């Protein structure tokens, strides 16, 4: 808002931009610290939550940088228009024209410097976007690895369930065989007792 309302000259705008750049530099450092903290988390859920927070801060910073560029362009256009009006009003004397030429040269130099600064800032944004894409790729790879581990665990659980089912069936068969053997044993004992006690039957 201060940049958008800056009445000029370009030197004042340059000072405001220097202050804004310093704030963005500080903010970028804090975001990087938060991202490093997220990478050092042991729990995956906490790590992903912090990474999402980092992405939100990065998006907000990019949005602020876009607003900053738009405010710069609007302010420079306003200052240029103001200087053009001053040029039109100051054509009466040679001294005023000379001063205007020096002001134009200074303005052109400041505009060139500002454009170079914006170009560097855009280059930094491209680099940050590449880092963001790399972070997303790493997150996707982590998710895929976790998915593979879950699949492996699922296969192990299914194998264990089959073994338990097989064991239960075998236990049932063993109980049935023991019951039949016991019945045969009792029948044999009864038969022997019958022959000894009641041989005439």
Rosetta silent file (secondary structure, phi, psi, omega in degrees, C-alpha in Angstrom):
SEQUENCE: XXXXXXXXXXXXXXXXXXXXXXXXXXXXXXXXXXXXXXXXXXXXXXXXXXXXXXXXXXXXXXXXXXXXXXXXXXXXXXXXXXXXXXXXXXXXXXXXXXXXXXXXXXXXXXXXXXXXXXXXXXXXXXXXXXXXXXXXXXXXXXXXXXXXXXXXXXXXXXXXXXXXXXXXXXXXXXXXXXXXXXXXXXXXXXXXXXXXXXXXX
SCORE:     score description
SCORE:     0.000 S_00000001
   1 L     0.000  -40.766  177.830    0.000    0.000    0.000 S_00000001
   2 L   -61.697  -40.672  179.426    2.888    2.398    0.793 S_00000001
   3 L   -67.267  -43.117 -178.688    4.451    1.669   -2.592 S_00000001
   4 L   -63.006  -33.548 -177.411    1.152    2.127   -4.435 S_00000001
   5 L   -94.630    3.899 -177.368    0.612    5.504   -2.719 S_00000001
   6 L   -65.626  122.536 -177.698    4.215    6.714   -3.080 S_00000001
   7 L   -80.662  -10.746 -177.671    4.103   10.185   -4.723 S_00000001
   8 L   112.155  179.363   -4.732    7.742   10.005   -5.804 S_00000001
   9 L   -75.034 -171.006 -177.687   10.480   10.603   -6.597 S_00000001
  10 H   -64.491  -26.338  178.525   11.933    7.303   -7.744 S_00000001
  11 H   -63.867  -38.336  177.058   14.568    7.457   -5.002 S_00000001
  12 H   -65.963  -40.321  177.649   11.799    7.262   -2.392 S_00000001
  13 H   -63.814  -38.317  178.772   10.282    4.302   -4.233 S_00000001
  14 H   -62.703  -40.588  178.039   13.699    2.646   -4.330 S_00000001
  15 H   -63.869  -42.672  177.432   14.020    2.973   -0.539 S_00000001
  16 H   -61.430  -42.259 -179.757   10.585    1.419   -0.044 S_00000001
  17 H   -64.838  -35.612  177.825   11.507   -1.452   -2.364 S_00000001
  18 H   -63.478  -41.681  178.414   14.735   -2.037   -0.433 S_00000001
  19 H   -64.817  -40.626  179.576   12.743   -2.369    2.786 S_00000001
  20 H   -65.182  -41.670  178.958   10.273   -4.762    1.126 S_00000001
  21 H   -59.937  -40.628  179.535   13.111   -6.886   -0.278 S_00000001
  22 H   -63.961  -40.100  178.291   14.605   -7.194    3.200 S_00000001
  23 H   -65.344  -41.973  177.958   11.247   -8.342    4.602 S_00000001
  24 H   -64.547  -38.716  178.724   10.879  -10.916    1.820 S_00000001
  25 H   -62.307  -44.258  178.311   14.425  -12.149    2.464 S_00000001
  26 H   -63.381  -43.444 -179.894   13.635  -12.570    6.164 S_00000001
  27 H   -63.398  -41.094  179.926   10.316  -14.300    5.376 S_00000001
  28 H   -62.953  -38.884  178.283   12.004  -16.671    2.902 S_00000001
  29 H   -64.522  -40.781  179.568   14.558  -17.609    5.566 S_00000001
  30 H   -66.382  -38.446  178.256   11.840  -18.388    8.121 S_00000001
  31 H   -64.159  -40.848  178.433    9.962  -20.526    5.587 S_00000001
  32 H   -64.421  -37.579  176.827   13.152  -22.471    4.844 S_00000001
  33 H   -63.178  -42.042  178.491   13.660  -23.017    8.584 S_00000001
  34 H   -64.478  -38.782  179.145   10.108  -24.347    8.873 S_00000001
  35 H   -65.654  -40.579  178.033   10.676  -26.648    5.879 S_00000001
  36 H   -64.779  -38.929  177.925   13.896  -27.984    7.426 S_00000001
  37 H   -62.233  -39.556  179.277   12.041  -28.571   10.705 S_00000001
  38 H   -64.088  -40.460 -178.531    9.370  -30.505    8.794 S_00000001
  39 H   -67.522  -22.766 -177.971   11.977  -32.731    7.153 S_00000001
  40 L   -90.622   -1.150  179.848   13.435  -33.580   10.565 S_00000001
  41 L   -70.015  142.397  178.926   10.131  -34.814   12.018 S_00000001
  42 L   -82.102  -42.021 -179.278    9.965  -38.521   12.917 S_00000001
  43 L   -79.208  131.890 -178.121    6.210  -38.926   12.521 S_00000001
  44 H   -65.158  -36.459 -178.291    5.041  -38.878    8.917 S_00000001
  45 H   -64.657  -43.999  178.628    1.740  -37.192    9.828 S_00000001
  46 H   -66.293  -37.645  178.756    3.504  -34.282   11.565 S_00000001
  47 H   -62.300  -46.881 -178.899    5.963  -34.027    8.708 S_00000001
  48 H   -66.113  -36.936  179.757    3.197  -33.818    6.087 S_00000001
  49 H   -64.078  -44.176  179.213    1.252  -31.266    8.162 S_00000001
  50 H   -66.966  -37.888  178.003    4.302  -28.992    8.421 S_00000001
  51 H   -64.198  -38.176  176.083    5.070  -29.403    4.719 S_00000001
  52 H   -64.573  -37.401  177.184    1.498  -28.346    3.905 S_00000001
  53 H   -64.395  -40.066  177.496    1.995  -25.312    6.134 S_00000001
  54 H   -61.027  -44.254 -179.762    5.229  -24.518    4.264 S_00000001
  55 H   -63.283  -39.102  177.827    3.411  -24.725    0.923 S_00000001
  56 H   -63.222  -42.061  178.912    0.698  -22.370    2.191 S_00000001
  57 H   -66.112  -38.534  178.763    3.327  -19.835    3.303 S_00000001
  58 H   -64.339  -42.822  178.697    5.123  -20.119   -0.048 S_00000001
  59 H   -63.481  -41.092  178.980    1.884  -19.514   -1.939 S_00000001
  60 H   -64.220  -39.657  179.128    1.089  -16.526    0.257 S_00000001
  61 H   -65.475  -41.446  177.659    4.586  -15.137   -0.298 S_00000001
  62 H   -62.538  -39.816  178.063    4.263  -15.545   -4.082 S_00000001
  63 H   -63.450  -41.262  178.371    0.900  -13.769   -3.945 S_00000001
  64 H   -66.377  -37.683  178.529    2.462  -10.902   -1.968 S_00000001
  65 H   -66.297  -37.327  176.685    5.340  -10.671   -4.427 S_00000001
  66 H   -64.030  -44.184  177.500    2.871  -10.456   -7.316 S_00000001
  67 H   -62.536  -37.295  178.009    0.998   -7.672   -5.524 S_00000001
  68 H   -61.784  -45.808  179.222    4.342   -5.959   -4.884 S_00000001
  69 H   -62.276  -43.107 -179.723    5.229   -6.019   -8.614 S_00000001
  70 H   -63.543  -41.165  178.480    1.821   -4.662   -9.565 S_00000001
  71 H   -64.150  -38.343  177.478    2.135   -1.861   -7.000 S_00000001
  72 H   -61.692  -46.613 -179.511    5.607   -1.019   -8.355 S_00000001
  73 H   -62.619  -43.525 -179.809    4.332   -0.815  -11.912 S_00000001
  74 H   -63.567  -41.807 -179.755    1.367    1.343  -10.888 S_00000001
  75 H   -66.568  -41.819 -179.963    3.598    3.677   -8.852 S_00000001
  76 H   -65.272  -38.375  177.174    6.178    3.996  -11.642 S_00000001
  77 H   -63.238  -42.826  179.438    3.471    4.803  -14.160 S_00000001
  78 H   -64.002  -42.123  179.321    2.096    7.470  -11.822 S_00000001
  79 H   -66.289  -41.175  178.131    5.574    8.950  -11.252 S_00000001
  80 H   -61.217  -43.363  178.836    6.298    8.872  -14.995 S_00000001
  81 H   -63.282  -40.402  178.703    3.020   10.674  -15.717 S_00000001
  82 H   -63.727  -41.105  179.256    3.817   13.229  -13.019 S_00000001
  83 H   -68.203  -35.274  176.201    7.261   13.812  -14.496 S_00000001
  84 H   -63.710  -41.052  177.174    5.780   14.159  -17.968 S_00000001
  85 H   -62.658  -40.198  177.751    3.401   16.803  -16.636 S_00000001
  86 H   -65.319  -35.965  177.308    6.331   18.602  -15.053 S_00000001
  87 H   -63.418  -43.437 -179.800    8.182   18.400  -18.369 S_00000001
  88 H   -64.907  -33.749 -179.854    5.239   19.962  -20.200 S_00000001
  89 H   -81.498  -18.313 -174.225    5.030   22.750  -17.619 S_00000001
  90 L  -107.605   33.533 -178.446    8.769   23.392  -17.566 S_00000001
  91 L   -92.502    8.710 -174.784    9.536   24.118  -21.215 S_00000001
  92 L   -77.385  -30.741 -173.433    9.902   27.900  -20.683 S_00000001
  93 L  -130.855  153.724  179.675   13.605   28.010  -19.864 S_00000001
  94 H   -66.770  -35.293  179.991   16.779   26.190  -20.941 S_00000001
  95 H   -64.407  -40.648  178.353   17.757   25.628  -17.339 S_00000001
  96 H   -65.913  -38.456  178.061   14.525   23.834  -16.629 S_00000001
  97 H   -64.237  -40.027  178.750   15.008   21.672  -19.756 S_00000001
  98 H   -63.737  -43.422  177.926   18.525   20.755  -18.628 S_00000001
  99 H   -61.886  -39.324  179.593   17.225   19.839  -15.178 S_00000001
 100 H   -64.771  -39.464  179.242   14.472   17.799  -16.787 S_00000001
 101 H   -64.164  -42.378  178.329   16.986   15.928  -18.946 S_00000001
 102 H   -63.951  -39.499  178.334   19.061   15.098  -15.885 S_00000001
 103 H   -65.173  -40.066  178.044   15.913   13.976  -14.088 S_00000001
 104 H   -63.832  -42.141  178.905   14.921   11.853  -17.080 S_00000001
 105 H   -61.916  -43.426  178.111   18.371   10.285  -17.189 S_00000001
 106 H   -64.572  -40.448  179.156   18.174    9.553  -13.473 S_00000001
 107 H   -64.030  -42.751  179.081   14.635    8.220  -13.885 S_00000001
 108 H   -61.964  -41.762  178.213   15.698    6.030  -16.788 S_00000001
 109 H   -63.565  -41.739  178.914   18.577    4.687  -14.733 S_00000001
 110 H   -66.380  -40.506  178.535   16.312    4.019  -11.765 S_00000001
 111 H   -63.308  -42.539  178.640   13.710    2.344  -13.965 S_00000001
 112 H   -61.326  -42.942  178.974   16.412    0.166  -15.527 S_00000001
 113 H   -63.979  -40.349  179.249   17.693   -0.773  -12.075 S_00000001
 114 H   -65.202  -41.297  178.688   14.156   -1.520  -10.893 S_00000001
 115 H   -63.917  -38.986  176.730   13.498   -3.687  -13.950 S_00000001
 116 H   -64.242  -39.033  177.170   16.715   -5.579  -13.289 S_00000001
 117 H   -63.163  -41.992  178.106   15.607   -6.048   -9.684 S_00000001
 118 H   -63.887  -39.447  177.939   12.227   -7.363  -10.843 S_00000001
 119 H   -61.924  -42.866  177.714   14.011   -9.701  -13.271 S_00000001
 120 H   -64.140  -39.208 -179.860   16.170  -11.060  -10.433 S_00000001
 121 H   -64.712  -40.704  177.809   13.105  -11.444   -8.263 S_00000001
 122 H   -64.812  -36.992  176.939   11.314  -13.401  -11.009 S_00000001
 123 H   -62.944  -40.392  177.483   14.387  -15.605  -11.370 S_00000001
 124 H   -64.322  -37.886  178.915   14.268  -16.299   -7.631 S_00000001
 125 H   -65.034  -38.878  177.064   10.567  -17.158   -7.928 S_00000001
 126 H   -62.548  -42.450  178.380   11.331  -19.621  -10.720 S_00000001
 127 H   -62.674  -41.920  178.557   13.986  -21.228   -8.513 S_00000001
 128 H   -64.104  -38.186  177.853   11.533  -21.401   -5.613 S_00000001
 129 H   -63.310  -40.143  177.553    8.949  -23.002   -7.910 S_00000001
 130 H   -63.232  -40.925  177.822   11.500  -25.627   -8.929 S_00000001
 131 H   -64.208  -37.988  178.323   12.231  -26.312   -5.251 S_00000001
 132 H   -64.116  -42.833  178.238    8.497  -26.609   -4.586 S_00000001
 133 H   -62.020  -40.163  178.936    8.115  -29.099   -7.443 S_00000001
 134 H   -64.112  -39.839  178.191   11.060  -31.089   -6.065 S_00000001
 135 H   -63.105  -43.134  177.968    9.452  -31.122   -2.618 S_00000001
 136 H   -63.141  -38.562  178.966    6.173  -32.382   -4.093 S_00000001
 137 H   -64.750  -41.274  177.652    8.053  -35.066   -6.010 S_00000001
 138 H   -63.704  -39.881  178.955    9.778  -36.207   -2.807 S_00000001
 139 H   -64.162  -41.612  179.243    6.425  -36.293   -0.994 S_00000001
 140 H   -63.586  -39.260  179.330    4.893  -38.354   -3.801 S_00000001
 141 H   -65.174  -39.264  177.886    7.818  -40.788   -3.672 S_00000001
 142 H   -63.108  -42.442  179.681    7.391  -41.146    0.091 S_00000001
 143 H   -64.181  -40.894  179.094    3.677  -41.849   -0.336 S_00000001
 144 H   -64.058  -40.941  178.574    4.387  -44.475   -3.011 S_00000001
 145 H   -63.725  -41.618  177.789    6.941  -46.181   -0.761 S_00000001
 146 H   -63.088  -38.657  178.847    4.444  -46.232    2.109 S_00000001
 147 H   -63.389  -40.525  178.107    1.828  -47.697   -0.235 S_00000001
 148 H   -64.316  -39.664  178.093    4.225  -50.483   -1.247 S_00000001
 149 H   -63.897  -40.021  178.662    4.911  -51.235    2.428 S_00000001
 150 H   -64.056  -40.374  177.914    1.167  -51.417    3.118 S_00000001
 151 H   -61.900  -43.185  179.044    0.725  -53.829    0.215 S_00000001
 152 H   -62.674  -42.391  178.317    3.534  -56.012    1.576 S_00000001
 153 H   -64.171  -37.306  179.231    1.981  -55.989    5.059 S_00000001
 154 H   -63.870  -41.625  177.104   -1.403  -56.881    3.577 S_00000001
 155 H   -63.021  -40.672  178.271    0.109  -59.897    1.814 S_00000001
 156 H   -63.564  -41.685  179.389    1.757  -61.031    5.051 S_00000001
 157 H   -64.021  -41.870  178.943   -1.540  -60.670    6.964 S_00000001
 158 H   -63.534  -40.606  178.268   -3.404  -62.713    4.334 S_00000001
 159 H   -63.369  -42.823  178.149   -0.757  -65.439    4.500 S_00000001
 160 H   -62.226  -39.041  179.058   -1.053  -65.514    8.306 S_00000001
 161 H   -63.544  -41.054  178.558   -4.855  -65.776    8.054 S_00000001
 162 H   -63.356  -41.527 -179.665   -4.527  -68.758    5.695 S_00000001
 163 H   -64.828  -40.065  178.908   -2.089  -70.485    8.047 S_00000001
 164 H   -65.041  -41.091  177.931   -4.404  -69.923   11.029 S_00000001
 165 H   -61.990  -43.678  179.235   -7.368  -71.301    9.063 S_00000001
 166 H   -63.563  -39.790  178.877   -5.332  -74.334    8.063 S_00000001
 167 H   -64.406  -42.031  178.972   -4.238  -74.872   11.676 S_00000001
 168 H   -62.663  -41.021  178.057   -7.840  -74.671   12.916 S_00000001
 169 H   -63.696  -42.115 -179.816   -8.949  -77.262   10.368 S_00000001
 170 H   -65.777  -36.990  178.503   -6.132  -79.562   11.339 S_00000001
 171 H   -63.426  -39.534  178.476   -6.999  -79.134   15.027 S_00000001
 172 H   -65.009  -41.032  178.338  -10.613  -80.099   14.276 S_00000001
 173 H   -63.650  -42.088  179.423   -9.440  -83.185   12.377 S_00000001
 174 H   -61.888  -41.660  179.369   -7.162  -84.181   15.270 S_00000001
 175 H   -63.513  -40.085  179.595  -10.048  -83.844   17.757 S_00000001
 176 H   -64.930  -42.214  179.008  -12.286  -85.995   15.550 S_00000001
 177 H   -64.367  -40.863  178.517   -9.594  -88.693   15.273 S_00000001
 178 H   -63.340  -40.360  178.807   -9.063  -88.648   19.051 S_00000001
 179 H   -62.880  -44.460  179.256  -12.801  -88.997   19.587 S_00000001
 180 H   -63.978  -40.894  179.538  -13.009  -91.941   17.179 S_00000001
 181 H   -64.606  -40.264  178.410   -9.986  -93.610   18.823 S_00000001
 182 H   -65.158  -40.627  179.038  -11.529  -93.131   22.259 S_00000001
 183 H   -63.860  -41.647  178.867  -14.846  -94.567   21.052 S_00000001
 184 H   -64.260  -40.762  179.224  -13.028  -97.564   19.568 S_00000001
 185 H   -62.825  -44.822  179.797  -11.103  -98.026   22.807 S_00000001
 186 H   -64.800  -39.502  179.020  -14.293  -97.940   24.904 S_00000001
 187 H   -63.704  -38.979  179.264  -16.029 -100.320   22.508 S_00000001
 188 H   -66.348  -43.087  178.967  -13.081 -102.743   22.809 S_00000001
 189 H   -62.320  -44.519  178.815  -13.122 -102.518   26.610 S_00000001
 190 H   -62.161  -39.416 -179.874  -16.863 -103.154   26.694 S_00000001
 191 H   -64.565  -43.196  179.693  -16.489 -106.097   24.339 S_00000001
 192 H   -64.632  -44.056  178.463  -13.744 -107.665   26.509 S_00000001
 193 H   -60.724  -39.196 -179.765  -15.774 -107.123   29.686 S_00000001
 194 H   -64.313  -43.360 -178.258  -18.796 -108.709   28.068 S_00000001
 195 H   -67.505  -31.354 -176.707  -16.854 -111.802   27.004 S_00000001
 196 H   -84.567  -41.098 -177.089  -15.332 -112.246   30.468 S_00000001
 197 H   -83.970  -34.551 -176.757  -18.306 -111.463   32.615 S_00000001
 198 L  -129.428   68.812 -176.609  -21.004 -112.883   30.406 S_00000001
 199 L   -69.680  -20.040 -178.468  -19.350 -115.559   28.304 S_00000001
 200 L   -81.036  -11.605  179.067  -22.674 -117.301   27.722 S_00000001
 201 L   -82.015    0.000    0.000  -24.129 -114.232   25.931 S_00000001
